[in-house]
mmCIF file of C-alpha atoms in Angstrom:
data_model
loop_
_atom_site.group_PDB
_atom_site.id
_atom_site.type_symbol
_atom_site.label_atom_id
_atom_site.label_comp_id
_atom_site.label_asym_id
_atom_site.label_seq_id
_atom_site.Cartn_x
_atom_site.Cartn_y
_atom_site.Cartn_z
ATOM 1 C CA UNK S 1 -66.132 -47.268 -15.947
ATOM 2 C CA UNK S 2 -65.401 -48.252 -12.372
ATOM 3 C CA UNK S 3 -61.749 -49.451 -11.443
ATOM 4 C CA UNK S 4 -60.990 -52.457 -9.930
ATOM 5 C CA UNK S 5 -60.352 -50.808 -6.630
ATOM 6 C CA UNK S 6 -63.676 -48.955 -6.910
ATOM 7 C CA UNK S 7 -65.493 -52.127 -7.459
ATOM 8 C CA UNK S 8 -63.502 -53.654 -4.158
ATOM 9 C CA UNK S 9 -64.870 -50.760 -1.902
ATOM 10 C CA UNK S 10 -67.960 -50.534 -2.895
ATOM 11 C CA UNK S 11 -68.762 -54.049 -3.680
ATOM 12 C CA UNK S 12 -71.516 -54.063 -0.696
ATOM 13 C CA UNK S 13 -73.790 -51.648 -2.376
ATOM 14 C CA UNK S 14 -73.094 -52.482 -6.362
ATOM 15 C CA UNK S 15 -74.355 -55.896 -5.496
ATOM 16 C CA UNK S 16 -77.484 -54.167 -4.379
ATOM 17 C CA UNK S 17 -80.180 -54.300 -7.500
ATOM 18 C CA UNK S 18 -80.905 -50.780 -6.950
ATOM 19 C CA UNK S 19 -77.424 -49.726 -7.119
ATOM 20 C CA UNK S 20 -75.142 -52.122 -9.515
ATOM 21 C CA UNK S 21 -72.062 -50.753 -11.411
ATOM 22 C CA UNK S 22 -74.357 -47.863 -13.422
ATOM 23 C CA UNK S 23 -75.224 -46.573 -10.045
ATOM 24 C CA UNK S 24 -71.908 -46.310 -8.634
ATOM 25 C CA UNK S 25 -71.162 -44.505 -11.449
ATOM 26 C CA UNK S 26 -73.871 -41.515 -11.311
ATOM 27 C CA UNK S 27 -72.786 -41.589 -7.516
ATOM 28 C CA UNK S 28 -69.144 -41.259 -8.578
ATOM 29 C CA UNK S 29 -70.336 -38.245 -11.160
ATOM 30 C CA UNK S 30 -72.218 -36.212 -8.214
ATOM 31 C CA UNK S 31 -71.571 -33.105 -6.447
ATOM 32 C CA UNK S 32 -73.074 -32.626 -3.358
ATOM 33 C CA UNK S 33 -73.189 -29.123 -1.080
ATOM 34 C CA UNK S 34 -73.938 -29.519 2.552
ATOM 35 C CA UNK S 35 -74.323 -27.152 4.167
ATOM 36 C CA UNK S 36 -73.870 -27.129 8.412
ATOM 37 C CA UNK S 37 -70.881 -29.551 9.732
ATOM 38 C CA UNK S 38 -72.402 -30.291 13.333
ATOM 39 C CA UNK S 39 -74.736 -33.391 14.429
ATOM 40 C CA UNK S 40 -76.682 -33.878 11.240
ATOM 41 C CA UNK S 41 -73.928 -32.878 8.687
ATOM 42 C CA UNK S 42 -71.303 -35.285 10.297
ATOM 43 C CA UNK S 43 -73.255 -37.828 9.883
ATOM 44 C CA UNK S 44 -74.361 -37.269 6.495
ATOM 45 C CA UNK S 45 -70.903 -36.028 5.049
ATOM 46 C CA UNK S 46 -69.765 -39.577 6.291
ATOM 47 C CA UNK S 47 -72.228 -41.795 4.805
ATOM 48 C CA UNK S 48 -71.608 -39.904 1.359
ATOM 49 C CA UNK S 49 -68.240 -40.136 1.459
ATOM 50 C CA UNK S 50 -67.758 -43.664 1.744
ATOM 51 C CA UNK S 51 -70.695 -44.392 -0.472
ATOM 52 C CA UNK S 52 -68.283 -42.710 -3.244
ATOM 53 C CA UNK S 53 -69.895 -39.499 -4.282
ATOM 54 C CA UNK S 54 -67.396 -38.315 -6.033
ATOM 55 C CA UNK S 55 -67.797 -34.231 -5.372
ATOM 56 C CA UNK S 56 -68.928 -33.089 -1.802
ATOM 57 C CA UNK S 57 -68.650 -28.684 -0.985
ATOM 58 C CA UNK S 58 -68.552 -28.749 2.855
ATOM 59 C CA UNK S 59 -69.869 -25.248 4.385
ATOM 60 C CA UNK S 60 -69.276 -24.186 8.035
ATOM 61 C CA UNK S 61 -68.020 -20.632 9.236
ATOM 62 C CA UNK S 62 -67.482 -22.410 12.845
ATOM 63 C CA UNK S 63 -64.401 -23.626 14.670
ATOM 64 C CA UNK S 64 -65.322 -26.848 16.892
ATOM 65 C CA UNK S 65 -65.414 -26.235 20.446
ATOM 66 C CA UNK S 66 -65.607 -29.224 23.342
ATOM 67 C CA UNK S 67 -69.284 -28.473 23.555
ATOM 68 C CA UNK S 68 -69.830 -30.035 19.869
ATOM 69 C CA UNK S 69 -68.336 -33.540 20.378
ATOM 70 C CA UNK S 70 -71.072 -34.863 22.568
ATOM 71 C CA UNK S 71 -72.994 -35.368 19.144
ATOM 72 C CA UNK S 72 -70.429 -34.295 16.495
ATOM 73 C CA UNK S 73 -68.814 -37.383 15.360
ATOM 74 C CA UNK S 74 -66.682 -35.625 12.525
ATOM 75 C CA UNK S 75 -64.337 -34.247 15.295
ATOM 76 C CA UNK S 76 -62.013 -35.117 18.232
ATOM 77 C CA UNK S 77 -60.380 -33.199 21.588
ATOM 78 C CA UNK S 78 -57.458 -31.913 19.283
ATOM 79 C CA UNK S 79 -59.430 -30.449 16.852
ATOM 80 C CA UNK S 80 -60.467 -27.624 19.473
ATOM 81 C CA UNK S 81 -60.465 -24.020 17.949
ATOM 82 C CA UNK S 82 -59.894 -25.423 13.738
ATOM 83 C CA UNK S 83 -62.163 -25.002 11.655
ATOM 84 C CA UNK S 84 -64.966 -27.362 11.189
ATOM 85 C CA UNK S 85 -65.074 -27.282 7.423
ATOM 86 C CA UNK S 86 -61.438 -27.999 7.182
ATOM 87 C CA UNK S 87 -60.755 -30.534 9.868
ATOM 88 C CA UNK S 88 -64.152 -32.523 8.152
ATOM 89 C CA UNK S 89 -62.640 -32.445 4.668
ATOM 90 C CA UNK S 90 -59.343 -34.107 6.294
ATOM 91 C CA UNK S 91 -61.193 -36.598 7.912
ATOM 92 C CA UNK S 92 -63.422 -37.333 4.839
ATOM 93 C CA UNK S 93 -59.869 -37.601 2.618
ATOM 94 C CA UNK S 94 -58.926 -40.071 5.029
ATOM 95 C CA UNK S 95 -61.911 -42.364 4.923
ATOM 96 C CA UNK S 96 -62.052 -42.204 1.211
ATOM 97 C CA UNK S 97 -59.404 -40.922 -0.817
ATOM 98 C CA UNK S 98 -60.968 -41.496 -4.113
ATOM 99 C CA UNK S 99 -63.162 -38.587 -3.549
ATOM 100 C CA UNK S 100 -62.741 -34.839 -4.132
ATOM 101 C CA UNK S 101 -63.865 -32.845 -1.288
ATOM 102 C CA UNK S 102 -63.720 -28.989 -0.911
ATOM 103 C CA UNK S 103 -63.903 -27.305 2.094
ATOM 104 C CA UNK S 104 -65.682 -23.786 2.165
ATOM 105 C CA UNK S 105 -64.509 -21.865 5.683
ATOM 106 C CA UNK S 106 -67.281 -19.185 5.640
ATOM 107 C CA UNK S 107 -71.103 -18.994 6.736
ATOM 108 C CA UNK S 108 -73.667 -19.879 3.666
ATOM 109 C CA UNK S 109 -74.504 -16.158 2.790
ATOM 110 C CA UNK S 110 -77.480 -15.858 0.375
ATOM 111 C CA UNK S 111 -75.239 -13.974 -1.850
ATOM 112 C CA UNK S 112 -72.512 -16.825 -1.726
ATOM 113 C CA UNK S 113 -74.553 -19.605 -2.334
ATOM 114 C CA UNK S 114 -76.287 -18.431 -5.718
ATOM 115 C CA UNK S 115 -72.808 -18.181 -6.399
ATOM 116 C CA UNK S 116 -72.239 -21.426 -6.042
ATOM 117 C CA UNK S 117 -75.129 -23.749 -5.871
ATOM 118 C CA UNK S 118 -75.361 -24.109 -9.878
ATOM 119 C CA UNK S 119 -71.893 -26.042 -9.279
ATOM 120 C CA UNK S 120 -73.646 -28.995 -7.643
ATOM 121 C CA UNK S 121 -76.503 -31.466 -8.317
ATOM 122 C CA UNK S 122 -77.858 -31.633 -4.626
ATOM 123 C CA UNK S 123 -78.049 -29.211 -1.363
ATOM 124 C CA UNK S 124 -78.349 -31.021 1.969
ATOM 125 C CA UNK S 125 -79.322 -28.537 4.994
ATOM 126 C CA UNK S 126 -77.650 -29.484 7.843
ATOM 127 C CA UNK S 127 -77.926 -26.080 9.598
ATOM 128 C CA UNK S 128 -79.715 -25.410 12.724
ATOM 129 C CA UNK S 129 -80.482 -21.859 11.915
ATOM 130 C CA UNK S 130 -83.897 -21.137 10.531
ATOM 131 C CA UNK S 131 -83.012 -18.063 8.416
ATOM 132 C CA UNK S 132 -80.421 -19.880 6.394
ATOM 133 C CA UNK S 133 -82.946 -22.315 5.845
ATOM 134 C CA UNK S 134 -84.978 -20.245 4.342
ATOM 135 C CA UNK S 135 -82.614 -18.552 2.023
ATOM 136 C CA UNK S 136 -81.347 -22.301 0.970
ATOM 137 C CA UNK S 137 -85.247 -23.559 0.414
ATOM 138 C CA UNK S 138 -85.247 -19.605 -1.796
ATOM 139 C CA UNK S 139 -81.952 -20.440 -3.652
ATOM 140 C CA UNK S 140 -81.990 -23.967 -4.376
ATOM 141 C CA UNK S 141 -85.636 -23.166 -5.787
ATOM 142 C CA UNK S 142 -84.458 -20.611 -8.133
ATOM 143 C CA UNK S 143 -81.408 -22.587 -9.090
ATOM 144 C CA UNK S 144 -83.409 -25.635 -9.459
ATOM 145 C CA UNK S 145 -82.072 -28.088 -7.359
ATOM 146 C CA UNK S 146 -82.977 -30.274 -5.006
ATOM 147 C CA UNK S 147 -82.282 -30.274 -1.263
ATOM 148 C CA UNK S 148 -82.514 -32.213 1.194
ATOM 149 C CA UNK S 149 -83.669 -30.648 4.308
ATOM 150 C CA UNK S 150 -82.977 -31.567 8.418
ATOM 151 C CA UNK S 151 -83.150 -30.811 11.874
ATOM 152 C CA UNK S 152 -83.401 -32.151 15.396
ATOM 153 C CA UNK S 153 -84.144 -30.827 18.947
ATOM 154 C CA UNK S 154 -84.451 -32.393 21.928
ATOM 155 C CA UNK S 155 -84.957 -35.795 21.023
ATOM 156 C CA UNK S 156 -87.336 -34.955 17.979
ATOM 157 C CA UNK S 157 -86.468 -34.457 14.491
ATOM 158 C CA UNK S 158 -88.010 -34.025 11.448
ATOM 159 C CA UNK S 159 -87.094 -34.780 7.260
ATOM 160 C CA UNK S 160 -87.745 -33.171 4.031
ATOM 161 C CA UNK S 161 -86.992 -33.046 1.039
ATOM 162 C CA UNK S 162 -87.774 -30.533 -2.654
ATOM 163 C CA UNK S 163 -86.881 -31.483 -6.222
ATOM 164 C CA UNK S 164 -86.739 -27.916 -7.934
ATOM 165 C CA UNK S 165 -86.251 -29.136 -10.807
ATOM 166 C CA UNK S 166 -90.376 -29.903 -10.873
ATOM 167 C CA UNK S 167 -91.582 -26.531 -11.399
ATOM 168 C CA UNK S 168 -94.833 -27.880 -9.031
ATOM 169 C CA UNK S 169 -92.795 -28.761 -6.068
ATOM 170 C CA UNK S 170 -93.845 -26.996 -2.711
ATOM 171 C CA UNK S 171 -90.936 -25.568 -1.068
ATOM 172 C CA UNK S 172 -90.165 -25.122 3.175
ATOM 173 C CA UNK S 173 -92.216 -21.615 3.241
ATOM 174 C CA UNK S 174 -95.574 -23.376 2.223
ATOM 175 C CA UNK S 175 -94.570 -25.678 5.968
ATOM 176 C CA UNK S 176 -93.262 -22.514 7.982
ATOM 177 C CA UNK S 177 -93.511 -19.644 6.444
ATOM 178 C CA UNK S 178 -90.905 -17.182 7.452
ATOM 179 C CA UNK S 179 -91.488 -14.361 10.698
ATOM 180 C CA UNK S 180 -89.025 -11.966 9.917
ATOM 181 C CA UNK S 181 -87.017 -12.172 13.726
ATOM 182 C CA UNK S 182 -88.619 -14.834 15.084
ATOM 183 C CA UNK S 183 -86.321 -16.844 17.860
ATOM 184 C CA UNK S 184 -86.223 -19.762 17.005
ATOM 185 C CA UNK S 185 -84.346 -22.569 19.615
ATOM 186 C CA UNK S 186 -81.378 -24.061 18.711
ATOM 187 C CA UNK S 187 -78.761 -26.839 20.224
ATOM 188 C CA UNK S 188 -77.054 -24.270 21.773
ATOM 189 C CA UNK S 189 -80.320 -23.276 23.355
ATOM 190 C CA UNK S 190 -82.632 -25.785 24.122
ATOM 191 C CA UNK S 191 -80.397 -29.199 23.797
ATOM 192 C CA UNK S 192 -80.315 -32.374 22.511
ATOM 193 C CA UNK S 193 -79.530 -35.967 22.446
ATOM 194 C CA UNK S 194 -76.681 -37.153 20.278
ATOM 195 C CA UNK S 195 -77.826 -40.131 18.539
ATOM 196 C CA UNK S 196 -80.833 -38.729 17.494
ATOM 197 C CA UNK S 197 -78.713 -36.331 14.962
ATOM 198 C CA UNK S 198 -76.685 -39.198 14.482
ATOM 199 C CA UNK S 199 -80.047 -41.392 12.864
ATOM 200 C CA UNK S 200 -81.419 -38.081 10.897
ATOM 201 C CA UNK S 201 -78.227 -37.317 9.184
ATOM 202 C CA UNK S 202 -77.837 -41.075 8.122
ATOM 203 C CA UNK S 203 -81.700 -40.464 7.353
ATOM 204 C CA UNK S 204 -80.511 -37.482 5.296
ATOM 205 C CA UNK S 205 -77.747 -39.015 3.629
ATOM 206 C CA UNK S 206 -79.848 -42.484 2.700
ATOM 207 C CA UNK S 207 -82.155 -39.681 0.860
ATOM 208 C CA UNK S 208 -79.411 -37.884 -0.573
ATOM 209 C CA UNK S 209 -78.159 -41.127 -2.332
ATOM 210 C CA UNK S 210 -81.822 -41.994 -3.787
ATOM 211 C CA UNK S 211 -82.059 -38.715 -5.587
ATOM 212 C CA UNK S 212 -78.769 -39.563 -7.182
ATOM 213 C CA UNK S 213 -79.586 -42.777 -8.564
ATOM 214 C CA UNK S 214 -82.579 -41.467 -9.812
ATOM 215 C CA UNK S 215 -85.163 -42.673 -7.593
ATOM 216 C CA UNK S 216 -87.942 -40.972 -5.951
ATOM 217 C CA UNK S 217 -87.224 -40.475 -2.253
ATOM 218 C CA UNK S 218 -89.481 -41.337 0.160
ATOM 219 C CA UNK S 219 -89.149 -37.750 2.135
ATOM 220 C CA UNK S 220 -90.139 -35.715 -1.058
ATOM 221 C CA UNK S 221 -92.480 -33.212 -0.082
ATOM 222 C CA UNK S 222 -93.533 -35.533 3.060
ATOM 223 C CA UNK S 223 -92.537 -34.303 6.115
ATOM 224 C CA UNK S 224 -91.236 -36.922 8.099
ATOM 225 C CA UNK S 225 -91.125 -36.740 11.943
ATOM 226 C CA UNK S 226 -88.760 -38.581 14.205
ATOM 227 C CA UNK S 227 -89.391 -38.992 17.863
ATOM 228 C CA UNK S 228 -86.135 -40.600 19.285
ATOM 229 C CA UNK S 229 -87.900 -41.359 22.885
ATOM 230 C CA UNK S 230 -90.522 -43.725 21.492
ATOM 231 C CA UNK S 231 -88.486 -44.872 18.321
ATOM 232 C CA UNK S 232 -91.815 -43.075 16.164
ATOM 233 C CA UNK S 233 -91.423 -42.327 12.079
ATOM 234 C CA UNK S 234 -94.694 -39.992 11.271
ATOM 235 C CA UNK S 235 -94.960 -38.928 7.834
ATOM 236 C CA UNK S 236 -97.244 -36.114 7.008
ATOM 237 C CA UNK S 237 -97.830 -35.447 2.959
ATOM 238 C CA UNK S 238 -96.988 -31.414 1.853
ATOM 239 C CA UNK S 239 -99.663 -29.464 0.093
ATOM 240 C CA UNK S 240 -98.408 -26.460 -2.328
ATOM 241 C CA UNK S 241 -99.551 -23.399 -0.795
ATOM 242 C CA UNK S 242 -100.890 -20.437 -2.945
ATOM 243 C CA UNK S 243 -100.252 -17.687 -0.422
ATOM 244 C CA UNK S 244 -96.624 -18.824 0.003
ATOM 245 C CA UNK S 245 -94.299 -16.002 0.006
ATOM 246 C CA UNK S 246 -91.671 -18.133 -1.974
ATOM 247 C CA UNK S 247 -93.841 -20.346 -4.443
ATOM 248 C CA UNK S 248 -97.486 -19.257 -4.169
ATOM 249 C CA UNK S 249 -97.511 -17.047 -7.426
ATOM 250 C CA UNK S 250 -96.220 -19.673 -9.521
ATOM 251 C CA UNK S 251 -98.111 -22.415 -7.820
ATOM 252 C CA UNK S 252 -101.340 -19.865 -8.854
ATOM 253 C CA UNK S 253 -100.389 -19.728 -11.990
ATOM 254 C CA UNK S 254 -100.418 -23.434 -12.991
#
């Protein structure tokens, strides 16, 4: 049951039919992991956090550098040289203290995230490194949850999103299967344009809260692509594929 200071704060959404006072409350129950605290996970931890999900796991190895607050809205000029996952559970506190938020200081290993994934209900991917997406699209598959996955260069981004918990979900290898080393561009590398992380992590965190309250997101298994220069939302439906090094066997099998 919701307190009366609950039902102040988040008055705005539990007057919303698809939210009301039984939403609030699977919200309040959840425990998110997201995983990346830059442009998209900012964005997304904030939206989350003062929606009221009651768990959140941040995840970021990095310390924030002047470079990350063209587009990094989590941090200011004296959090230079702290670490990211840290400094964003402080801020998060401070928005919303009626939430518990746990802040993981290390880089999302494959080994320490089947460690810890079965704690929480949802994975967002707010990474900009193609090999740990991969091993989250391998882990939250065998762990069976869902994810909710993001990323942005330039001014283009795209959004999707698994439920493992459907044993004939696609995953993110049947879109790009993995290349071993393959360079792949990131921020650092090719840039990009700050609000444009800023609308795909809202994007994200929008999604996030559907699959909480039970509803069917409109990003599952659609690949949705964002062009921030034309203002452009393209979704493109995800076929299972049989040759996929993470899912095709099973996806055979059915």
């Amino acid at each position: 049951m919701l307190s009366r200071k609950e039902l102040q704060r988040y008055s705005r959404q539990i007057m919303l039919p698809q939210v009301g006072e039984g939403g609030q409350e699977k919200l309040a129950a959840a425990r998110v992991m997201i995983v990346g605290l830059g442009g998209l996970g900012s964005p997304a931890a904030l939206y989350l956090a003062a929606a009221g999900v009651g768990e959140l796991h941040l995840v970021d190895g990095d310390r924030v550098d002047i470079s990350n607050l063209q587009r990094q809205v989590l941090y200011k000029t004296n959090h230079r040289d702290k670490s990211k996952a840290v400094v964003a559970a402080q801020q998060l506190v401070a928005a919303n203290p009626e939430i518990r938020v746990h802040a993981h200081d290390c880089m999302a290993s494959e080994a320490w995230l089947r460690d810890h994934i079965s704690g929480v209900d949802l994975v967002l991917d707010c990474t900009d490194n193609l090999e740990i997406r991969h091993t989250l699209n391998r882990t939250c598959r065998d762990a069976g949850r869902a994810v909710v996955m993001a990323s942005v260069r330039g001014f283009s981004g795209q959004l999707i999103s698994f439920d493992f918990a459907q044993s004939a979900s696609p995953c993110y290898a049947c879109l790009f299967p993995p290349r071993g080393a393959e360079v792949v561009e990131n921020c650092s590398t090719a840039g990009v344009i700050g609000p444009a992380l800023g609308v795909v992590g809202s994007m994200q965190a929008l999604e996030a809260i559907r699959f909480l309250l039970g509803q069917r997101p409109a990003s599952l298994a659609r690949l949705h692509l964002f062009e921030a220069a034309s203002l452009e939302l393209r979704p493109l439906q995800l076929q299972s594929d049989n040759a996929c090094p993470v899912c095709g066997k099973e996806q055979s099998e059915q």
